[in-house]
Short mmCIF file of C-alpha atoms and ligand atoms in Angstrom, two decimals:
data_model
loop_
_atom_site.label_atom_id
_atom_site.label_comp_id
_atom_site.label_asym_id
_atom_site.label_seq_id
_atom_site.Cartn_x
_atom_site.Cartn_y
_atom_site.Cartn_z
CA MET A 65 -12.80 -15.06 19.06
CA SER A 66 -14.88 -15.82 15.99
CA LEU A 67 -13.90 -14.90 12.45
CA LYS A 68 -14.26 -11.20 11.72
CA LEU A 69 -14.02 -9.89 8.18
CA HIS A 70 -14.04 -6.37 6.83
CA ASN A 71 -17.15 -5.73 4.76
CA THR A 72 -16.74 -2.90 2.24
CA TYR A 73 -20.51 -2.46 2.25
CA THR A 74 -20.66 -1.42 5.93
CA LYS A 75 -16.98 -0.39 6.22
CA ASN A 76 -16.89 -2.45 9.40
CA LEU A 77 -15.39 -5.64 10.74
CA GLU A 78 -18.26 -8.09 10.95
CA GLU A 79 -18.60 -11.53 12.42
CA PHE A 80 -18.64 -14.05 9.61
CA ILE A 81 -21.88 -16.06 9.57
CA PRO A 82 -22.35 -18.01 6.34
CA ILE A 83 -25.76 -18.38 4.69
CA LYS A 84 -25.54 -22.16 5.04
CA LYS A 85 -24.06 -23.45 8.26
CA ASP A 86 -20.91 -25.30 7.13
CA SER A 87 -20.29 -24.13 3.62
CA VAL A 88 -19.17 -20.90 2.00
CA SER A 89 -19.84 -19.64 -1.50
CA LEU A 90 -16.99 -17.46 -2.70
CA TYR A 91 -16.71 -15.52 -5.94
CA THR A 92 -13.53 -13.79 -7.08
CA CYS A 93 -13.47 -11.49 -10.08
CA GLY A 94 -10.87 -13.13 -12.26
CA PRO A 95 -8.46 -11.89 -14.90
CA THR A 96 -9.29 -10.06 -18.09
CA VAL A 97 -7.21 -12.21 -20.40
CA TYR A 98 -5.73 -9.65 -22.79
CA ASP A 99 -2.12 -9.75 -21.55
CA TYR A 100 0.05 -11.37 -18.89
CA PRO A 101 -1.33 -10.46 -15.48
CA HIS A 102 0.99 -8.24 -13.44
CA ILE A 103 1.96 -8.94 -9.85
CA GLY A 104 -0.58 -6.33 -8.62
CA ASN A 105 -3.31 -8.58 -10.04
CA TYR A 106 -1.78 -11.44 -8.10
CA ARG A 107 -2.14 -9.49 -4.90
CA ALA A 108 -5.90 -9.81 -5.46
CA TYR A 109 -5.75 -13.54 -6.21
CA ILE A 110 -3.36 -14.38 -3.35
CA PHE A 111 -5.62 -12.47 -0.98
CA GLY A 112 -8.63 -14.49 -2.23
CA ASP A 113 -6.61 -17.67 -1.91
CA THR A 114 -5.53 -16.90 1.66
CA LEU A 115 -9.13 -16.22 2.63
CA LYS A 116 -10.28 -19.44 1.02
CA ARG A 117 -7.47 -21.45 2.62
CA PHE A 118 -8.33 -20.09 6.06
CA LEU A 119 -12.04 -20.81 5.64
CA SER A 120 -11.21 -24.39 4.62
CA TYR A 121 -8.74 -24.65 7.52
CA GLN A 122 -11.59 -23.69 9.84
CA GLY A 123 -13.67 -26.57 8.49
CA TYR A 124 -15.90 -24.81 5.96
CA GLN A 125 -16.57 -26.45 2.66
CA VAL A 126 -15.70 -23.65 0.25
CA ASN A 127 -17.19 -23.47 -3.22
CA HIS A 128 -14.97 -21.04 -5.09
CA ILE A 129 -15.68 -19.61 -8.52
CA MET A 130 -13.32 -17.36 -10.44
CA ASN A 131 -14.45 -16.06 -13.80
CA ILE A 132 -12.31 -15.50 -16.85
CA THR A 133 -13.21 -12.26 -18.64
CA ASP A 134 -12.61 -13.30 -22.24
CA ILE A 135 -14.84 -10.63 -23.81
CA ASP A 136 -14.70 -6.93 -23.03
CA ASP A 137 -13.42 -3.73 -24.65
CA LYS A 138 -9.75 -4.64 -24.03
CA THR A 139 -9.81 -8.26 -25.27
CA ILE A 140 -11.51 -7.13 -28.52
CA ARG A 141 -9.09 -4.23 -29.02
CA ASP A 142 -5.92 -6.27 -28.47
CA SER A 143 -6.97 -9.44 -30.31
CA GLN A 144 -7.64 -7.23 -33.34
CA LYS A 145 -4.23 -5.59 -32.97
CA LYS A 146 -2.63 -9.04 -32.99
CA GLY A 147 -4.76 -10.24 -35.88
CA GLN A 148 -5.99 -13.24 -33.89
CA SER A 149 -9.47 -14.55 -33.23
CA LEU A 150 -10.83 -13.58 -29.82
CA ARG A 151 -10.78 -17.23 -28.73
CA GLU A 152 -7.23 -17.97 -29.83
CA PHE A 153 -5.99 -14.73 -28.26
CA THR A 154 -7.75 -15.15 -24.91
CA GLU A 155 -6.96 -18.86 -24.60
CA PHE A 156 -3.25 -18.11 -24.73
CA TYR A 157 -3.43 -15.62 -21.84
CA THR A 158 -5.80 -17.83 -19.86
CA ASN A 159 -3.21 -20.62 -19.97
CA GLU A 160 -0.44 -18.23 -18.96
CA PHE A 161 -2.58 -17.22 -16.00
CA TYR A 162 -3.00 -20.86 -14.95
CA LYS A 163 0.77 -21.35 -15.10
CA ASP A 164 1.38 -18.33 -12.85
CA ARG A 165 -1.38 -19.47 -10.49
CA ASP A 166 0.38 -22.81 -10.01
CA MET A 167 3.76 -21.18 -9.45
CA LEU A 168 2.15 -19.01 -6.76
CA ASN A 169 0.60 -22.06 -5.11
CA ILE A 170 -2.90 -20.61 -5.46
CA ILE A 171 -5.41 -23.45 -5.02
CA PRO A 172 -7.40 -23.75 -8.27
CA ALA A 173 -10.98 -22.54 -8.01
CA ASP A 174 -13.71 -25.15 -8.36
CA CYS A 175 -14.61 -23.69 -11.72
CA TYR A 176 -13.29 -21.00 -14.08
CA PRO A 177 -16.34 -20.00 -16.11
CA LYS A 178 -15.59 -18.07 -19.29
CA ALA A 179 -17.86 -15.14 -20.06
CA THR A 180 -18.31 -16.19 -23.69
CA ASP A 181 -19.94 -19.44 -22.51
CA TYR A 182 -22.65 -17.53 -20.59
CA ILE A 183 -24.18 -15.27 -23.24
CA ASP A 184 -27.59 -16.99 -22.98
CA GLU A 185 -27.71 -16.43 -19.20
CA MET A 186 -26.78 -12.79 -19.66
CA VAL A 187 -29.49 -12.25 -22.28
CA LYS A 188 -32.04 -13.89 -19.97
CA ILE A 189 -31.11 -11.57 -17.08
CA ILE A 190 -31.11 -8.46 -19.30
CA GLU A 191 -34.55 -9.30 -20.69
CA LYS A 192 -35.89 -9.68 -17.17
CA LEU A 193 -34.34 -6.34 -16.17
CA ILE A 194 -36.09 -4.66 -19.12
CA GLU A 195 -39.36 -6.34 -18.14
CA LYS A 196 -39.00 -5.12 -14.54
CA GLY A 197 -38.31 -1.55 -15.69
CA HIS A 198 -34.67 -1.48 -14.53
CA ALA A 199 -33.27 -1.42 -18.06
CA TYR A 200 -34.13 0.21 -21.36
CA VAL A 201 -33.11 -0.04 -25.00
CA SER A 202 -31.40 3.05 -26.42
CA THR A 203 -31.70 4.30 -30.00
CA ASP A 204 -28.72 2.28 -31.29
CA GLY A 205 -30.15 -0.94 -29.80
CA SER A 206 -27.81 -1.08 -26.78
CA VAL A 207 -29.40 -1.82 -23.42
CA TYR A 208 -28.66 0.29 -20.36
CA PHE A 209 -29.37 -0.12 -16.65
CA ASN A 210 -31.33 2.85 -15.33
CA ILE A 211 -29.60 3.57 -12.04
CA THR A 212 -32.42 5.76 -10.74
CA THR A 213 -34.66 2.65 -10.53
CA PHE A 214 -32.33 1.12 -7.94
CA PRO A 215 -32.47 3.17 -4.73
CA ASP A 216 -29.44 1.40 -3.24
CA TYR A 217 -27.21 2.43 -6.15
CA GLY A 218 -23.95 3.82 -4.75
CA LYS A 219 -24.17 2.07 -1.37
CA LEU A 220 -21.09 -0.10 -1.88
CA SER A 221 -18.84 2.66 -3.14
CA HIS A 222 -20.47 5.13 -0.74
CA ILE A 223 -21.48 7.62 -3.43
CA ASP A 224 -24.26 10.07 -2.67
CA LEU A 225 -26.31 10.09 -5.88
CA SER A 226 -28.28 13.18 -4.94
CA GLU A 227 -25.05 15.19 -5.21
CA LEU A 228 -24.51 13.91 -8.73
CA LYS A 229 -27.95 14.43 -10.20
CA ASP A 230 -26.74 16.05 -13.42
CA ASN A 231 -23.92 13.64 -14.09
CA ALA A 232 -26.10 10.68 -13.36
CA LYS A 233 -28.42 11.50 -16.24
CA GLY A 234 -26.10 10.33 -19.02
CA ARG A 235 -25.15 6.94 -20.38
CA MET A 236 -21.85 5.12 -20.20
CA LYS A 237 -20.97 2.58 -22.84
CA SER A 238 -17.34 1.90 -21.75
CA ASP A 239 -16.74 -0.89 -19.27
CA GLU A 240 -14.45 1.21 -17.10
CA TYR A 241 -15.04 4.74 -15.80
CA GLU A 242 -14.47 6.87 -12.75
CA LYS A 243 -16.78 7.66 -9.83
CA ASP A 244 -17.34 11.21 -11.03
CA SER A 245 -19.05 9.92 -14.16
CA VAL A 246 -21.71 7.83 -12.49
CA GLN A 247 -24.31 7.13 -15.18
CA ASP A 248 -26.61 4.50 -16.61
CA PHE A 249 -24.29 1.70 -17.68
CA ALA A 250 -24.33 -0.69 -20.62
CA LEU A 251 -25.69 -4.20 -20.15
CA TRP A 252 -25.71 -5.03 -23.84
CA LYS A 253 -23.72 -3.20 -26.50
CA ALA A 254 -25.27 -3.09 -29.96
CA TYR A 255 -22.81 -4.11 -32.66
CA ASP A 256 -20.61 -1.48 -34.12
CA GLU A 257 -17.89 -1.95 -36.70
CA SER A 258 -15.05 -1.67 -34.22
CA ASP A 259 -16.23 -5.03 -32.78
CA GLY A 260 -15.11 -6.77 -36.00
CA ASP A 261 -16.21 -10.40 -35.95
CA VAL A 262 -17.02 -10.41 -32.23
CA PHE A 263 -20.80 -10.46 -31.83
CA TRP A 264 -23.74 -12.68 -30.96
CA GLU A 265 -27.12 -12.72 -32.70
CA THR A 266 -29.59 -12.82 -29.82
CA SER A 267 -33.13 -11.77 -28.97
CA LEU A 268 -31.56 -8.46 -27.87
CA GLY A 269 -30.19 -8.02 -31.38
CA LYS A 270 -26.67 -8.30 -32.76
CA GLY A 271 -24.11 -7.29 -30.17
CA ARG A 272 -22.10 -8.28 -27.14
CA PRO A 273 -22.41 -8.01 -23.37
CA GLY A 274 -21.05 -5.24 -21.16
CA TRP A 275 -18.40 -6.35 -18.66
CA HIS A 276 -20.48 -6.03 -15.47
CA ILE A 277 -23.35 -8.32 -16.48
CA GLU A 278 -20.84 -11.11 -17.07
CA CYS A 279 -20.03 -11.59 -13.38
CA THR A 280 -23.70 -11.37 -12.39
CA ALA A 281 -24.56 -14.19 -14.82
CA MET A 282 -21.60 -16.42 -13.90
CA SER A 283 -22.07 -15.92 -10.17
CA ILE A 284 -25.82 -16.64 -10.19
CA LYS A 285 -25.46 -19.65 -12.50
CA ASN A 286 -22.65 -21.28 -10.51
CA LEU A 287 -23.33 -20.22 -6.93
CA GLY A 288 -27.01 -19.29 -6.80
CA GLU A 289 -28.81 -16.00 -6.29
CA GLN A 290 -27.20 -15.20 -2.94
CA ILE A 291 -23.59 -15.77 -2.03
CA ASP A 292 -21.47 -15.35 1.08
CA ILE A 293 -18.34 -13.57 -0.08
CA HIS A 294 -17.28 -11.69 -3.21
CA THR A 295 -13.68 -10.52 -3.52
CA GLY A 296 -11.63 -8.28 -5.77
CA GLY A 297 -9.24 -5.36 -5.66
CA VAL A 298 -10.46 -1.94 -4.47
CA ASP A 299 -10.62 -0.68 -8.05
CA ASN A 300 -13.40 -3.20 -8.64
CA ILE A 301 -15.66 -1.47 -6.08
CA PHE A 302 -16.69 1.17 -8.60
CA PRO A 303 -18.11 0.71 -11.14
CA HIS A 304 -17.85 -3.07 -11.44
CA HIS A 305 -19.19 -4.31 -8.11
CA GLU A 306 -21.62 -1.44 -7.68
CA ASN A 307 -23.10 -2.38 -11.05
CA GLU A 308 -23.11 -6.09 -10.22
CA ILE A 309 -25.23 -5.34 -7.16
CA ALA A 310 -27.72 -3.24 -9.12
CA GLN A 311 -28.13 -5.86 -11.86
CA SER A 312 -28.24 -8.91 -9.60
CA GLU A 313 -30.53 -7.45 -6.96
CA GLY A 314 -32.69 -5.80 -9.61
CA TYR A 315 -33.05 -9.20 -11.22
CA THR A 316 -33.63 -11.44 -8.16
CA GLY A 317 -35.04 -8.97 -5.64
CA LYS A 318 -32.69 -10.52 -3.05
CA GLN A 319 -29.45 -9.43 -1.42
CA PHE A 320 -26.71 -10.56 -3.82
CA VAL A 321 -23.64 -10.77 -1.55
CA LYS A 322 -23.33 -10.86 2.24
CA TYR A 323 -19.67 -9.84 2.58
CA TRP A 324 -17.84 -7.70 0.02
CA MET A 325 -14.09 -7.91 0.53
CA HIS A 326 -11.44 -5.88 -1.30
CA ASN A 327 -7.67 -5.84 -1.21
CA GLU A 328 -5.72 -2.61 -1.42
CA TRP A 329 -3.37 -1.73 -4.23
CA LEU A 330 0.14 -2.75 -4.87
CA LEU A 331 1.92 0.53 -5.62
CA VAL A 332 5.08 1.44 -7.48
CA ASN A 333 6.63 4.70 -6.26
CA GLY A 334 3.30 5.62 -4.70
CA LYS A 335 1.22 4.95 -7.85
CA LYS A 336 -1.06 2.00 -8.52
CA MET A 337 0.69 -0.74 -10.49
CA SER A 338 -1.23 -0.92 -13.73
CA LYS A 339 -0.94 -1.75 -17.38
CA SER A 340 -2.03 1.74 -18.40
CA LEU A 341 0.71 3.47 -16.37
CA GLY A 342 3.27 0.98 -17.70
CA ASN A 343 4.80 0.60 -14.22
CA PHE A 344 4.17 -3.11 -13.85
CA TYR A 345 6.15 -6.28 -13.26
CA THR A 346 5.05 -9.73 -14.28
CA LEU A 347 5.92 -12.86 -12.36
CA ARG A 348 8.56 -13.60 -15.05
CA ASP A 349 10.17 -10.19 -14.36
CA LEU A 350 10.51 -11.16 -10.70
CA ILE A 351 11.98 -14.56 -11.55
CA ASP A 352 14.53 -12.83 -13.79
CA LYS A 353 15.53 -10.75 -10.78
CA GLY A 354 16.07 -13.94 -8.78
CA ILE A 355 12.83 -13.57 -6.76
CA SER A 356 10.74 -16.73 -6.64
CA PRO A 357 6.93 -16.63 -6.95
CA LEU A 358 6.59 -18.00 -3.43
CA GLY A 359 9.01 -15.36 -2.18
CA TYR A 360 6.52 -12.82 -3.56
CA ARG A 361 3.73 -14.71 -1.83
CA LEU A 362 5.58 -14.49 1.48
CA TRP A 363 6.29 -10.79 0.92
CA LEU A 364 2.57 -10.12 0.48
CA MET A 365 1.83 -11.90 3.77
CA THR A 366 4.03 -9.38 5.58
CA SER A 367 1.42 -6.65 4.97
CA HIS A 368 -2.27 -6.77 5.75
CA TYR A 369 -4.38 -7.13 2.60
CA ARG A 370 -6.14 -3.79 3.31
CA THR A 371 -2.98 -1.69 3.44
CA LEU A 372 -1.48 0.08 0.45
CA THR A 373 1.84 -1.60 -0.21
CA ASN A 374 4.74 -0.12 -2.12
CA LEU A 375 6.77 -2.48 -4.24
CA ASN A 376 10.37 -2.48 -3.21
CA ILE A 377 12.73 -4.89 -4.92
CA GLU A 378 15.17 -4.99 -1.97
CA THR A 379 12.48 -5.96 0.53
CA LEU A 380 11.15 -8.48 -1.99
CA GLN A 381 14.61 -10.01 -2.24
CA GLY A 382 14.69 -10.01 1.55
CA ALA A 383 11.39 -11.89 1.61
CA ASP A 384 12.75 -14.43 -0.82
CA THR A 385 15.76 -14.98 1.42
CA ALA A 386 13.38 -15.29 4.39
CA LEU A 387 11.50 -18.00 2.49
CA SER A 388 14.75 -19.91 1.92
CA ARG A 389 15.50 -19.59 5.65
CA LEU A 390 12.03 -20.89 6.44
CA TYR A 391 12.64 -23.88 4.16
CA GLU A 392 16.05 -24.52 5.73
CA ALA A 393 14.60 -24.36 9.23
CA PHE A 394 11.84 -26.75 8.22
CA LYS A 395 14.14 -29.18 6.45
CA ALA A 396 16.39 -29.28 9.52
CA LEU A 397 13.52 -30.79 11.53
CA PRO A 398 13.45 -34.62 11.58
CA GLU A 399 10.81 -36.19 9.35
CA ALA A 400 9.04 -37.75 12.34
CA THR A 401 5.41 -38.64 11.75
CA ASP A 402 4.47 -38.72 15.45
CA GLY A 403 4.52 -34.93 15.94
CA THR A 404 1.37 -33.15 17.04
CA VAL A 405 0.27 -29.59 16.45
CA ASP A 406 1.12 -27.34 19.39
CA MET A 407 -2.24 -26.07 20.61
CA ASP A 408 -0.99 -22.86 22.23
CA TYR A 409 0.52 -21.79 18.95
CA LYS A 410 -2.53 -22.90 17.00
CA VAL A 411 -4.87 -20.87 19.22
CA ARG A 412 -2.75 -17.77 18.61
CA PHE A 413 -2.54 -18.45 14.90
CA VAL A 414 -6.31 -18.75 14.59
CA GLU A 415 -6.79 -15.64 16.72
CA TYR A 416 -4.61 -13.58 14.37
CA MET A 417 -6.25 -14.94 11.23
CA ASN A 418 -9.71 -14.48 12.75
CA ASP A 419 -8.87 -10.80 13.03
CA ASP A 420 -9.65 -10.03 9.36
CA LEU A 421 -6.77 -12.23 8.16
CA ASN A 422 -3.89 -10.64 10.05
CA THR A 423 -1.17 -12.42 8.08
CA PRO A 424 1.72 -10.20 9.31
CA GLN A 425 1.12 -11.34 12.89
CA ALA A 426 0.46 -14.94 11.88
CA LEU A 427 3.73 -14.98 9.95
CA ALA A 428 5.66 -13.47 12.85
CA LEU A 429 4.31 -16.33 14.94
CA VAL A 430 5.98 -18.86 12.63
CA TRP A 431 9.37 -17.26 13.27
CA GLU A 432 8.65 -17.30 16.99
CA LEU A 433 7.81 -21.01 16.72
CA ILE A 434 11.01 -21.76 14.80
CA LYS A 435 13.08 -20.15 17.56
CA ASP A 436 11.12 -21.72 20.44
CA THR A 437 13.35 -24.35 22.06
CA THR A 438 10.54 -25.57 24.34
CA ILE A 439 8.69 -27.17 21.41
CA SER A 440 9.97 -30.57 20.27
CA PRO A 441 11.25 -30.73 16.66
CA ALA A 442 8.51 -33.23 15.72
CA ASN A 443 5.77 -30.97 17.10
CA LYS A 444 7.35 -27.95 15.49
CA ARG A 445 7.26 -29.71 12.14
CA ALA A 446 3.62 -30.73 12.57
CA THR A 447 2.65 -27.18 13.60
CA MET A 448 4.48 -25.60 10.66
CA ILE A 449 2.76 -27.96 8.23
CA ASP A 450 -0.57 -27.17 9.84
CA PHE A 451 -0.13 -23.40 9.45
CA ASP A 452 1.16 -23.84 5.93
CA GLN A 453 -2.26 -25.03 4.84
CA VAL A 454 -3.13 -21.32 5.11
CA PHE A 455 0.17 -19.71 4.04
CA GLY A 456 0.67 -21.96 1.04
CA PHE A 457 4.47 -21.97 0.98
CA GLY A 458 4.48 -25.64 -0.02
CA LEU A 459 6.24 -27.02 3.10
CA ALA A 460 4.55 -30.43 2.88
CA ASP A 461 5.98 -30.93 -0.62
CA LEU A 462 9.54 -29.92 0.27
CA LYS A 463 12.03 -32.61 -0.53
CA GLU A 464 15.77 -32.59 -0.78
CA GLU A 465 16.23 -31.47 -4.36
CA VAL A 466 18.32 -33.41 -6.82
CA ILE A 467 19.78 -30.76 -9.12
CA PRO A 468 20.33 -32.04 -12.69
CA GLU A 469 23.97 -32.23 -13.79
CA GLU A 470 23.35 -29.80 -16.65
CA VAL A 471 22.19 -27.15 -14.15
CA THR A 472 25.07 -27.80 -11.73
CA LYS A 473 27.56 -27.33 -14.59
CA LEU A 474 26.00 -23.97 -15.52
CA VAL A 475 26.12 -22.85 -11.89
CA VAL A 476 29.85 -23.66 -11.68
CA GLU A 477 30.48 -21.85 -14.98
CA ARG A 478 28.60 -18.86 -13.64
CA GLU A 479 30.64 -18.89 -10.40
CA ASN A 480 33.80 -18.78 -12.53
CA ALA A 481 32.40 -15.93 -14.63
CA ARG A 482 31.61 -13.99 -11.47
CA GLN A 483 35.10 -14.56 -10.08
CA ASN A 484 36.47 -13.16 -13.35
CA LYS A 485 34.04 -10.24 -12.98
CA ASP A 486 32.47 -11.17 -16.32
CA TRP A 487 29.02 -9.94 -15.32
CA ALA A 488 27.56 -10.16 -18.84
CA MET A 489 28.42 -13.87 -19.05
CA SER A 490 27.14 -14.39 -15.51
CA ASP A 491 23.75 -12.91 -16.55
CA ILE A 492 23.59 -15.09 -19.67
CA LEU A 493 24.26 -18.19 -17.57
CA ARG A 494 21.65 -17.16 -15.00
CA ALA A 495 19.08 -16.84 -17.79
CA LYS A 496 20.04 -20.32 -19.10
CA ILE A 497 19.59 -21.76 -15.62
CA ASN A 498 16.15 -20.07 -15.41
CA THR A 499 15.03 -21.56 -18.71
CA LEU A 500 15.81 -25.00 -17.30
CA GLY A 501 13.39 -24.25 -14.45
CA TYR A 502 15.98 -23.40 -11.77
CA GLU A 503 17.10 -20.21 -10.11
CA VAL A 504 20.40 -19.27 -8.63
CA LYS A 505 20.94 -16.99 -5.66
CA ASP A 506 24.18 -15.46 -4.50
CA THR A 507 24.52 -15.76 -0.75
CA GLY A 508 27.34 -15.20 1.74
CA GLU A 509 28.06 -18.93 1.46
CA GLY A 510 28.27 -18.98 -2.36
CA SER A 511 25.66 -19.66 -5.05
CA LYS A 512 22.55 -21.58 -4.07
CA VAL A 513 20.38 -23.19 -6.68
CA SER A 514 16.78 -24.33 -6.40
CA LYS A 515 13.70 -25.07 -8.52
CA ILE A 516 11.66 -22.04 -9.56
P1 LIG B 875 -8.25 -6.99 -14.08
O1 LIG B 875 -7.64 -8.14 -14.86
O2 LIG B 875 -7.74 -5.64 -14.50
O3 LIG B 875 -9.75 -7.07 -14.00
O4 LIG B 875 -7.72 -7.13 -12.57
C1 LIG B 875 -7.77 -8.34 -11.87
C2 LIG B 875 -7.73 -8.09 -10.38
O5 LIG B 875 -6.51 -7.45 -9.97
C3 LIG B 875 -8.86 -7.19 -9.86
O6 LIG B 875 -9.34 -7.74 -8.64
C4 LIG B 875 -8.16 -5.88 -9.62
O7 LIG B 875 -8.83 -5.10 -8.65
C5 LIG B 875 -6.81 -6.34 -9.12
N1 LIG B 875 -5.74 -5.34 -9.26
C6 LIG B 875 -5.41 -4.66 -10.39
N2 LIG B 875 -4.34 -3.85 -10.16
C7 LIG B 875 -3.98 -4.03 -8.86
C8 LIG B 875 -2.96 -3.48 -8.03
N3 LIG B 875 -2.06 -2.61 -8.48
N4 LIG B 875 -2.89 -3.89 -6.74
C9 LIG B 875 -3.77 -4.80 -6.26
N5 LIG B 875 -4.78 -5.36 -6.98
C10 LIG B 875 -4.88 -4.99 -8.28
ZN1 LIG B 876 -16.32 -9.36 -11.80
#
């Protein structure tokens, strides 16, 4: 079976045929760097990473771009609140994002373009859109995309514009809005005082870009006018990706993206995890609860990326324990170098992943392999390492850990505190162990310590 991917545009599973035979251009909408990302955001990036890993595993040369949104309504608002320059403020959160990315074993993209470095490209595209009649300048000097000039508007998010005629007549200056306020959207926002010192003097006047034009400019500049796959979470479908299509296709006259892929939400008690609802966890919050970043990664693999998934701390802890068991099973295999990948297992693995990245089944196969006594330990090891190129649990880098004496001492002290039922002290010691880069887990066989 060939690779089939779900395309939001057609709402169907489609055979994946790249534009160029052996290479894939992949664009992932990256973080808006105004705060620490929450683990819902990481569902989107781990999904993109799994897709990219599988494409590479299948022999494609993947060119992956992930943008950094370092200018939008939220970055301006919060940098002002903190009294920092936009650059200083966004650089801090960009670096925090990179740290989390590494802890989650997400392969770095080939490039992380920052929106503020692409203002010239954005201005060039906006001017062309005005010239072609797709955009117009409003009375305050802002530039808007006229959605009625783009007949395909609404095709990605499956909105019927004719039903919205009245709504669709207005103008929307905010970067984010709901489907029921479909309107002409801002490409360029004329300066107003709330922007403080964030503005560019350009041929479009003094102002700053709208959010949507940023991804169009960074995608076209880095990957060309047509790309294979664009990913993001489902909340990006409208208005962000719908608007990207209108701008990009209005500008080039060519199909912008062949396959649009979107991951479903991570929920908390049935509601989307989000900053605005305040129901979010960061990666640090999970670590404080004794759940490792790769335990979270494994937990995500147990659901398909297109299913709504409710966060449940107990099942997350279970996934973290499962990861430890996976490591133990792997470490118990001799470090023979003469093992070969078991082809029957590999065929099944590829078949599951070809089915729109069916990670739950692919993961179940690993447990089946671990239990299979007909496969030699050396071949088992080779097969697990092979699959791990896609899962990204870091098996190839697993070594017997040497725990520093300082950490071991704290673990013993914590054990004593626990025996004395001094839970407050036990928590303090756990936090100290965490700050040294280690985590401690309480198992049936006592405390186990490992690197975070
Ligand atoms: P943002 O920084 O808000 O632009 O979001 C970055 C990425 O995270 C986007 O692809 C969003 O669609 C995605 N995202 C945000 N919240 C969630 C969530 N609760 N579950 C899954 N993906 C999410
Ligand atoms: Zn984007």
